[in-house]
Amino acid sequence: MDKLIFTNDQLADFARWLKVICEPNRLLLLEKIIDGVQCNCELGDALEMAPNLISHHLSVLREAGLIEAERDPVDGRWVYYSINLKAMEDLRSLFGDFFDTRRIQPRRLTCGPQVTEEQRLSLLRMTK
Amino acid sequence: MDKLIFTNDQLADFARWLKVICEPNRLLLLEKIIDGVQCNCELGDALEMAPNLISHHLSVLREAGLIEAERDPVDGRWVYYSINLKAMEDLRSLFGDFFDTRRIQPRRLTCGPQVTEEQRLSLLRMTK
DNA sequence: GATATAATTCAATCATGGTTGAAGTATATT
DNA sequence: AATATACTTCAACCATGATTGAATTATATC
């Protein structure tokens, strides 16, 4: 575990990643690309989505760095999309760090009823 | 690794989780709760957010099952929020499974230029 | 150059949900 | 019951981004 506390900038960055992948159609696209289906029309057939909508979402994923595009060397009309391994690993790692249960701290006593902890334990005993 | 392929239902579920946490203010709230800050006014002070906005976002997190609420036993006006450990672990695990690079498959040859693989390798050699 | 195919981009429309301000509820003290 | 404190809910407004339909671009063949 590398990160104990995340800065606001890191959280904003994390949120940007999450915004990209939380869209249901984009998650479906990612799943298909991970599973080996890769060009716009294959993806469109598999997911019953229009080509322009596919392009739009793929563009968002590409700009986020999660996927890469490559034209077919024989016929450049075909564009194949693949996962960016490094980005996928980074994101998985970031997520794992953020949701690492070892990070959980006990409640901070900066607020709450105006009694001391000792008094409070006494009161608790009395109520039981 | 438990999951090789995710169903559409599982992906829709995953997207719902991600929608909840991708909102920047909710991520900030999660970070504070993980770090031990727990009541509405503490969170509000820490993040400079109005009480009603805090309540709204906490409600979304609670309905998703990621956090739990508990009233102070001495003075019930205070409500403390804590992370739901199980949910956090489930989500971390789900994310780890989905973005596991071992799931990546080679491209499926259901589309692309109308040449055989052998012809295509020949063409590649010729272009080099 | 004309035509075709695969994919992308543009911009208007629409859906979703965050934010805001007001009102309401829960809990406490006197 | 009146008043106070902590928190929640409501609903209108607003921001964001997905979707749609049209247009454009990239690549190919003849």
mmCIF file of C-alpha atoms (C1' of nucleotides) in Angstrom:
data_model
loop_
_atom_site.group_PDB
_atom_site.id
_atom_site.type_symbol
_atom_site.label_atom_id
_atom_site.label_comp_id
_atom_site.label_asym_id
_atom_site.label_seq_id
_atom_site.Cartn_x
_atom_site.Cartn_y
_atom_site.Cartn_z
ATOM 1 C CA MET A 1 0.000 0.000 0.000
ATOM 2 C CA ASP A 2 1.610 3.215 -1.194
ATOM 3 C CA LYS A 3 -0.951 5.800 -0.301
ATOM 4 C CA LEU A 4 -2.287 6.534 3.129
ATOM 5 C CA ILE A 5 -3.947 9.823 2.286
ATOM 6 C CA PHE A 6 -4.952 11.196 -1.096
ATOM 7 C CA THR A 7 -4.592 14.880 -1.925
ATOM 8 C CA ASN A 8 -7.424 16.827 -3.501
ATOM 9 C CA ASP A 9 -5.566 16.889 -6.800
ATOM 10 C CA GLN A 10 -5.128 13.130 -6.761
ATOM 11 C CA LEU A 11 -8.817 12.698 -5.988
ATOM 12 C CA ALA A 12 -9.795 15.026 -8.825
ATOM 13 C CA ASP A 13 -7.625 12.957 -11.135
ATOM 14 C CA PHE A 14 -9.159 9.741 -9.866
ATOM 15 C CA ALA A 15 -12.638 11.199 -10.375
ATOM 16 C CA ARG A 16 -11.774 11.994 -13.986
ATOM 17 C CA TRP A 17 -10.811 8.377 -14.618
ATOM 18 C CA LEU A 18 -13.947 7.151 -12.928
ATOM 19 C CA LYS A 19 -16.137 9.536 -14.911
ATOM 20 C CA VAL A 20 -14.748 7.995 -18.073
ATOM 21 C CA ILE A 21 -15.451 4.400 -17.134
ATOM 22 C CA CYS A 22 -18.716 4.808 -15.201
ATOM 23 C CA GLU A 23 -20.760 5.414 -18.326
ATOM 24 C CA PRO A 24 -22.546 2.121 -19.016
ATOM 25 C CA ASN A 25 -21.891 2.072 -22.756
ATOM 26 C CA ARG A 26 -18.227 2.768 -22.264
ATOM 27 C CA LEU A 27 -17.963 -0.045 -19.768
ATOM 28 C CA LEU A 28 -19.599 -2.342 -22.312
ATOM 29 C CA LEU A 29 -17.090 -1.196 -24.928
ATOM 30 C CA LEU A 30 -14.167 -1.793 -22.591
ATOM 31 C CA GLU A 31 -15.449 -5.296 -21.875
ATOM 32 C CA LYS A 32 -15.671 -6.077 -25.566
ATOM 33 C CA ILE A 33 -12.211 -4.726 -26.306
ATOM 34 C CA ILE A 34 -10.780 -6.711 -23.389
ATOM 35 C CA ASP A 35 -12.487 -9.767 -24.844
ATOM 36 C CA GLY A 36 -10.814 -9.278 -28.172
ATOM 37 C CA VAL A 37 -13.479 -7.638 -30.317
ATOM 38 C CA GLN A 38 -11.882 -4.533 -31.762
ATOM 39 C CA CYS A 39 -13.067 -2.548 -34.733
ATOM 40 C CA ASN A 40 -15.933 -0.044 -34.783
ATOM 41 C CA CYS A 41 -18.312 -2.279 -36.755
ATOM 42 C CA GLU A 42 -17.533 -5.399 -34.704
ATOM 43 C CA LEU A 43 -18.188 -3.414 -31.535
ATOM 44 C CA GLY A 44 -21.311 -1.913 -33.065
ATOM 45 C CA ASP A 45 -22.633 -5.357 -34.035
ATOM 46 C CA ALA A 46 -21.869 -6.808 -30.629
ATOM 47 C CA LEU A 47 -23.440 -3.969 -28.695
ATOM 48 C CA GLU A 48 -26.104 -2.771 -31.143
ATOM 49 C CA MET A 49 -24.767 0.768 -31.137
ATOM 50 C CA ALA A 50 -24.516 3.203 -34.042
ATOM 51 C CA PRO A 51 -21.046 3.802 -35.515
ATOM 52 C CA ASN A 52 -20.961 7.444 -34.533
ATOM 53 C CA LEU A 53 -21.881 6.683 -30.945
ATOM 54 C CA ILE A 54 -19.169 4.016 -30.843
ATOM 55 C CA SER A 55 -16.674 6.531 -32.218
ATOM 56 C CA HIS A 56 -17.685 9.132 -29.687
ATOM 57 C CA HIS A 57 -17.237 6.828 -26.693
ATOM 58 C CA LEU A 58 -14.042 5.313 -28.043
ATOM 59 C CA SER A 59 -12.714 8.830 -28.438
ATOM 60 C CA VAL A 60 -13.393 9.555 -24.778
ATOM 61 C CA LEU A 61 -11.641 6.333 -23.744
ATOM 62 C CA ARG A 62 -8.738 7.096 -26.035
ATOM 63 C CA GLU A 63 -8.330 10.645 -24.758
ATOM 64 C CA ALA A 64 -8.293 9.280 -21.244
ATOM 65 C CA GLY A 65 -5.473 6.991 -22.330
ATOM 66 C CA LEU A 66 -7.288 3.727 -21.589
ATOM 67 C CA ILE A 67 -7.318 2.467 -25.168
ATOM 68 C CA GLU A 68 -5.206 2.856 -28.283
ATOM 69 C CA ALA A 69 -6.140 2.900 -31.962
ATOM 70 C CA GLU A 70 -4.310 1.401 -34.908
ATOM 71 C CA ARG A 71 -5.298 1.247 -38.582
ATOM 72 C CA ASP A 72 -5.207 -2.075 -40.421
ATOM 73 C CA PRO A 73 -1.873 -2.264 -42.327
ATOM 74 C CA VAL A 74 -3.590 -3.813 -45.355
ATOM 75 C CA ASP A 75 -6.700 -1.672 -45.509
ATOM 76 C CA GLY A 76 -6.606 1.515 -43.482
ATOM 77 C CA ARG A 77 -10.352 1.830 -43.383
ATOM 78 C CA TRP A 78 -10.328 -0.596 -40.516
ATOM 79 C CA VAL A 79 -9.298 0.777 -37.143
ATOM 80 C CA TYR A 80 -8.618 -1.627 -34.308
ATOM 81 C CA TYR A 81 -8.830 -0.612 -30.668
ATOM 82 C CA SER A 82 -6.830 -2.178 -27.909
ATOM 83 C CA ILE A 83 -6.389 -1.710 -24.199
ATOM 84 C CA ASN A 84 -3.479 0.375 -22.972
ATOM 85 C CA LEU A 85 -1.958 -2.126 -20.540
ATOM 86 C CA LYS A 86 -0.039 0.410 -18.490
ATOM 87 C CA ALA A 87 -3.050 2.657 -18.017
ATOM 88 C CA MET A 88 -5.187 -0.315 -17.037
ATOM 89 C CA GLU A 89 -2.660 -1.408 -14.451
ATOM 90 C CA ASP A 90 -2.266 2.131 -13.115
ATOM 91 C CA LEU A 91 -6.007 2.501 -12.736
ATOM 92 C CA ARG A 92 -6.409 -0.883 -11.093
ATOM 93 C CA SER A 93 -3.607 -0.025 -8.684
ATOM 94 C CA LEU A 94 -5.038 3.416 -7.923
ATOM 95 C CA PHE A 95 -8.431 1.948 -7.225
ATOM 96 C CA GLY A 96 -6.952 -0.768 -5.062
ATOM 97 C CA ASP A 97 -5.043 1.793 -3.038
ATOM 98 C CA PHE A 98 -8.014 4.090 -2.565
ATOM 99 C CA PHE A 99 -10.348 1.336 -1.458
ATOM 100 C CA ASP A 100 -7.806 -0.419 0.707
ATOM 101 C CA THR A 101 -9.588 -1.117 3.997
ATOM 102 C CA ARG A 102 -6.326 -0.752 5.911
ATOM 103 C CA ARG A 103 -6.626 2.989 5.315
ATOM 104 C CA ILE A 104 -9.707 3.271 7.495
ATOM 105 C CA GLN A 105 -9.092 5.400 10.600
ATOM 106 C CA PRO A 106 -11.176 5.608 13.766
ATOM 107 C CA ARG A 107 -13.535 8.511 14.208
ATOM 108 C CA ARG A 108 -11.977 11.880 14.947
ATOM 109 C CA LEU A 109 -13.218 13.590 18.053
ATOM 110 C CA THR A 110 -13.453 17.085 16.640
ATOM 111 C CA CYS A 111 -17.173 17.321 17.077
ATOM 112 C CA GLY A 112 -20.123 15.719 18.800
ATOM 113 C CA PRO A 113 -21.831 16.155 22.170
ATOM 114 C CA GLN A 114 -19.876 18.333 24.609
ATOM 115 C CA VAL A 115 -18.851 15.628 27.066
ATOM 116 C CA THR A 116 -15.442 14.070 27.638
ATOM 117 C CA GLU A 117 -14.799 10.546 26.508
ATOM 118 C CA GLU A 118 -14.671 9.382 30.100
ATOM 119 C CA GLN A 119 -18.000 10.987 30.895
ATOM 120 C CA ARG A 120 -19.421 9.471 27.806
ATOM 121 C CA LEU A 121 -18.373 5.963 28.696
ATOM 122 C CA SER A 122 -19.960 6.484 32.112
ATOM 123 C CA LEU A 123 -23.165 7.620 30.497
ATOM 124 C CA LEU A 124 -23.088 4.636 28.209
ATOM 125 C CA ARG A 125 -22.700 2.289 31.172
ATOM 126 C CA MET A 126 -25.584 3.996 32.892
ATOM 127 C CA THR A 127 -27.867 3.592 29.909
ATOM 128 C CA LYS A 128 -27.175 -0.169 29.767
ATOM 129 C CA MET B 1 -9.197 -14.133 -10.732
ATOM 130 C CA ASP B 2 -12.805 -15.197 -10.612
ATOM 131 C CA LYS B 3 -14.299 -13.590 -13.635
ATOM 132 C CA LEU B 4 -13.211 -14.074 -17.192
ATOM 133 C CA ILE B 5 -16.216 -12.454 -18.815
ATOM 134 C CA PHE B 6 -18.749 -10.078 -17.326
ATOM 135 C CA THR B 7 -22.426 -10.243 -18.261
ATOM 136 C CA ASN B 8 -24.362 -7.143 -19.217
ATOM 137 C CA ASP B 9 -26.197 -7.248 -15.898
ATOM 138 C CA GLN B 10 -22.943 -7.393 -13.980
ATOM 139 C CA LEU B 11 -21.606 -4.477 -16.009
ATOM 140 C CA ALA B 12 -24.743 -2.451 -15.375
ATOM 141 C CA ASP B 13 -24.299 -3.116 -11.677
ATOM 142 C CA PHE B 14 -20.642 -2.155 -11.815
ATOM 143 C CA ALA B 15 -21.577 1.054 -13.664
ATOM 144 C CA ARG B 16 -24.040 1.921 -10.899
ATOM 145 C CA TRP B 17 -21.283 1.640 -8.299
ATOM 146 C CA LEU B 18 -18.934 3.697 -10.404
ATOM 147 C CA LYS B 19 -21.564 6.383 -10.983
ATOM 148 C CA VAL B 20 -21.842 6.760 -7.228
ATOM 149 C CA ILE B 21 -18.137 7.206 -6.576
ATOM 150 C CA CYS B 22 -17.092 9.131 -9.682
ATOM 151 C CA GLU B 23 -18.690 12.363 -8.504
ATOM 152 C CA PRO B 24 -15.804 14.500 -7.203
ATOM 153 C CA ASN B 25 -17.541 15.666 -4.020
ATOM 154 C CA ARG B 26 -18.544 12.135 -3.132
ATOM 155 C CA LEU B 27 -14.996 10.952 -3.584
ATOM 156 C CA LEU B 28 -13.837 13.741 -1.269
ATOM 157 C CA LEU B 29 -16.427 12.667 1.280
ATOM 158 C CA LEU B 30 -15.336 9.036 1.066
ATOM 159 C CA GLU B 31 -11.728 10.074 1.596
ATOM 160 C CA LYS B 32 -12.635 12.066 4.705
ATOM 161 C CA ILE B 33 -14.751 9.266 6.162
ATOM 162 C CA ILE B 34 -11.948 6.766 5.504
ATOM 163 C CA ASP B 35 -9.630 9.167 7.308
ATOM 164 C CA GLY B 36 -11.860 9.202 10.357
ATOM 165 C CA VAL B 37 -13.863 12.405 9.914
ATOM 166 C CA GLN B 38 -17.475 11.390 10.356
ATOM 167 C CA CYS B 39 -20.301 13.744 11.181
ATOM 168 C CA ASN B 40 -22.040 16.146 8.809
ATOM 169 C CA CYS B 41 -20.556 19.314 10.320
ATOM 170 C CA GLU B 42 -17.031 17.905 10.555
ATOM 171 C CA LEU B 43 -17.240 16.872 6.906
ATOM 172 C CA GLY B 44 -18.719 20.253 6.015
ATOM 173 C CA ASP B 45 -15.910 22.097 7.771
ATOM 174 C CA ALA B 46 -13.241 19.926 6.209
ATOM 175 C CA LEU B 47 -14.618 20.229 2.689
ATOM 176 C CA GLU B 48 -16.319 23.638 2.839
ATOM 177 C CA MET B 49 -19.648 22.211 1.740
ATOM 178 C CA ALA B 50 -23.145 23.160 2.920
ATOM 179 C CA PRO B 51 -24.892 20.727 5.293
ATOM 180 C CA ASN B 52 -27.670 19.935 2.859
ATOM 181 C CA LEU B 53 -25.243 19.122 0.064
ATOM 182 C CA ILE B 54 -23.308 16.879 2.450
ATOM 183 C CA SER B 55 -26.539 15.147 3.408
ATOM 184 C CA HIS B 56 -27.534 14.663 -0.206
ATOM 185 C CA HIS B 57 -24.252 13.049 -1.203
ATOM 186 C CA LEU B 58 -24.042 10.965 1.956
ATOM 187 C CA SER B 59 -27.538 9.736 1.187
ATOM 188 C CA VAL B 60 -26.432 8.582 -2.257
ATOM 189 C CA LEU B 61 -23.422 6.780 -0.753
ATOM 190 C CA ARG B 62 -25.602 5.221 1.920
ATOM 191 C CA GLU B 63 -28.214 4.024 -0.544
ATOM 192 C CA ALA B 64 -25.445 2.440 -2.584
ATOM 193 C CA GLY B 65 -24.394 0.635 0.572
ATOM 194 C CA LEU B 66 -20.902 2.108 0.749
ATOM 195 C CA ILE B 67 -21.383 3.886 4.058
ATOM 196 C CA GLU B 68 -23.455 3.439 7.175
ATOM 197 C CA ALA B 69 -24.989 5.959 9.543
ATOM 198 C CA GLU B 70 -25.283 5.800 13.307
ATOM 199 C CA ARG B 71 -26.628 8.372 15.791
ATOM 200 C CA ASP B 72 -24.549 9.351 18.778
ATOM 201 C CA PRO B 73 -25.796 7.305 21.773
ATOM 202 C CA VAL B 74 -25.507 10.334 24.104
ATOM 203 C CA ASP B 75 -26.929 13.006 21.866
ATOM 204 C CA GLY B 76 -28.798 11.743 18.859
ATOM 205 C CA ARG B 77 -28.456 14.979 16.983
ATOM 206 C CA TRP B 78 -25.040 13.831 15.934
ATOM 207 C CA VAL B 79 -24.914 11.281 13.143
ATOM 208 C CA TYR B 80 -21.651 9.545 12.372
ATOM 209 C CA TYR B 81 -20.907 7.990 9.028
ATOM 210 C CA SER B 82 -18.606 5.075 8.536
ATOM 211 C CA ILE B 83 -17.425 2.921 5.687
ATOM 212 C CA ASN B 84 -19.183 -0.357 5.039
ATOM 213 C CA LEU B 85 -16.154 -2.658 5.042
ATOM 214 C CA LYS B 86 -17.784 -5.490 3.155
ATOM 215 C CA ALA B 87 -19.058 -3.221 0.401
ATOM 216 C CA MET B 88 -15.654 -1.598 0.096
ATOM 217 C CA GLU B 89 -13.952 -4.940 -0.248
ATOM 218 C CA ASP B 90 -16.547 -6.146 -2.753
ATOM 219 C CA LEU B 91 -16.084 -3.068 -4.869
ATOM 220 C CA ARG B 92 -12.301 -3.257 -4.703
ATOM 221 C CA SER B 93 -12.459 -6.890 -5.706
ATOM 222 C CA LEU B 94 -14.901 -6.246 -8.535
ATOM 223 C CA PHE B 95 -12.744 -3.477 -9.885
ATOM 224 C CA GLY B 96 -9.633 -5.607 -9.613
ATOM 225 C CA ASP B 97 -11.309 -8.410 -11.506
ATOM 226 C CA PHE B 98 -12.638 -6.182 -14.267
ATOM 227 C CA PHE B 99 -9.328 -4.447 -14.853
ATOM 228 C CA ASP B 100 -7.236 -7.577 -14.566
ATOM 229 C CA THR B 101 -4.869 -7.514 -17.555
ATOM 230 C CA ARG B 102 -4.897 -11.312 -17.705
ATOM 231 C CA ARG B 103 -8.401 -11.047 -19.139
ATOM 232 C CA ILE B 104 -7.190 -9.389 -22.321
ATOM 233 C CA GLN B 105 -7.809 -11.533 -25.408
ATOM 234 C CA PRO B 106 -6.339 -11.193 -28.898
ATOM 235 C CA ARG B 107 -8.412 -9.527 -31.560
ATOM 236 C CA ARG B 108 -11.288 -11.500 -33.007
ATOM 237 C CA LEU B 109 -11.176 -11.991 -36.739
ATOM 238 C CA THR B 110 -14.840 -11.375 -37.426
ATOM 239 C CA CYS B 111 -14.204 -8.291 -39.490
ATOM 240 C CA GLY B 112 -11.528 -6.409 -41.386
ATOM 241 C CA PRO B 113 -10.181 -6.546 -44.927
ATOM 242 C CA GLN B 114 -11.356 -9.572 -46.935
ATOM 243 C CA VAL B 115 -8.042 -11.412 -47.132
ATOM 244 C CA THR B 116 -6.931 -14.560 -45.359
ATOM 245 C CA GLU B 117 -4.387 -14.375 -42.619
ATOM 246 C CA GLU B 118 -1.819 -16.017 -44.860
ATOM 247 C CA GLN B 119 -2.391 -13.524 -47.650
ATOM 248 C CA ARG B 120 -2.184 -10.747 -45.201
ATOM 249 C CA LEU B 121 1.186 -11.852 -43.849
ATOM 250 C CA SER B 122 2.456 -12.020 -47.428
ATOM 251 C CA LEU B 123 1.195 -8.524 -48.061
ATOM 252 C CA LEU B 124 2.873 -7.335 -44.919
ATOM 253 C CA ARG B 125 6.171 -8.840 -46.003
ATOM 254 C CA MET B 126 5.791 -7.170 -49.385
ATOM 255 C CA THR B 127 5.207 -3.764 -47.881
ATOM 256 C CA LYS B 128 8.364 -4.044 -45.775
ATOM 257 C "C1'" DG C 1 -12.421 11.542 -60.594
ATOM 258 C "C1'" DA C 2 -16.447 8.793 -59.212
ATOM 259 C "C1'" DT C 3 -18.016 5.659 -56.123
ATOM 260 C "C1'" DA C 4 -17.895 2.847 -52.037
ATOM 261 C "C1'" DT C 5 -16.781 1.561 -47.257
ATOM 262 C "C1'" DA C 6 -15.297 2.418 -42.475
ATOM 263 C "C1'" DA C 7 -14.949 5.637 -39.274
ATOM 264 C "C1'" DT C 8 -15.055 10.296 -37.286
ATOM 265 C "C1'" DT C 9 -16.754 14.835 -36.200
ATOM 266 C "C1'" DC C 10 -20.255 18.362 -35.528
ATOM 267 C "C1'" DA C 11 -23.979 20.501 -33.192
ATOM 268 C "C1'" DA C 12 -28.646 20.441 -31.602
ATOM 269 C "C1'" DT C 13 -31.569 18.014 -28.453
ATOM 270 C "C1'" DC C 14 -32.389 15.567 -24.469
ATOM 271 C "C1'" DA C 15 -31.505 13.028 -20.076
ATOM 272 C "C1'" DT C 16 -29.297 12.956 -15.804
ATOM 273 C "C1'" DG C 17 -28.013 14.492 -11.643
ATOM 274 C "C1'" DG C 18 -25.414 18.241 -8.890
ATOM 275 C "C1'" DT C 19 -26.351 22.565 -6.543
ATOM 276 C "C1'" DT C 20 -29.029 25.951 -4.303
ATOM 277 C "C1'" DG C 21 -32.322 27.952 -1.155
ATOM 278 C "C1'" DA C 22 -36.129 26.940 1.502
ATOM 279 C "C1'" DA C 23 -38.591 24.030 4.359
ATOM 280 C "C1'" DG C 24 -38.936 20.126 7.270
ATOM 281 C "C1'" DT C 25 -37.504 16.458 10.727
ATOM 282 C "C1'" DA C 26 -34.987 14.569 14.675
ATOM 283 C "C1'" DT C 27 -33.094 15.362 19.006
ATOM 284 C "C1'" DA C 28 -32.079 18.103 22.862
ATOM 285 C "C1'" DT C 29 -32.707 21.759 26.779
ATOM 286 C "C1'" DT C 30 -35.393 24.830 29.459
ATOM 287 C "C1'" DA D 1 -44.470 24.242 24.547
ATOM 288 C "C1'" DA D 2 -40.710 27.227 22.991
ATOM 289 C "C1'" DT D 3 -36.267 27.383 21.476
ATOM 290 C "C1'" DA D 4 -31.970 25.588 19.772
ATOM 291 C "C1'" DT D 5 -28.903 22.478 17.243
ATOM 292 C "C1'" DA D 6 -27.768 18.909 13.823
ATOM 293 C "C1'" DC D 7 -29.297 16.988 9.987
ATOM 294 C "C1'" DT D 8 -32.448 15.768 6.116
ATOM 295 C "C1'" DT D 9 -35.620 16.449 2.356
ATOM 296 C "C1'" DC D 10 -37.797 18.991 -1.341
ATOM 297 C "C1'" DA D 11 -38.001 21.068 -5.771
ATOM 298 C "C1'" DA D 12 -36.468 24.418 -9.020
ATOM 299 C "C1'" DC D 13 -32.552 25.682 -11.587
ATOM 300 C "C1'" DC D 14 -28.406 24.725 -13.854
ATOM 301 C "C1'" DA D 15 -24.346 22.111 -15.629
ATOM 302 C "C1'" DT D 16 -22.736 18.221 -17.886
ATOM 303 C "C1'" DG D 17 -22.452 14.906 -21.126
ATOM 304 C "C1'" DA D 18 -25.003 11.095 -23.847
ATOM 305 C "C1'" DT D 19 -27.608 10.551 -28.017
ATOM 306 C "C1'" DT D 20 -29.183 11.608 -32.507
ATOM 307 C "C1'" DG D 21 -29.027 12.836 -37.319
ATOM 308 C "C1'" DA D 22 -26.320 14.983 -40.618
ATOM 309 C "C1'" DA D 23 -22.047 15.996 -42.551
ATOM 310 C "C1'" DT D 24 -17.250 15.132 -43.113
ATOM 311 C "C1'" DT D 25 -12.877 12.621 -43.366
ATOM 312 C "C1'" DA D 26 -9.920 8.666 -44.315
ATOM 313 C "C1'" DT D 27 -9.045 4.899 -47.129
ATOM 314 C "C1'" DA D 28 -9.953 1.970 -50.899
ATOM 315 C "C1'" DT D 29 -11.281 0.356 -55.886
ATOM 316 C "C1'" DC D 30 -12.288 1.182 -60.580
#
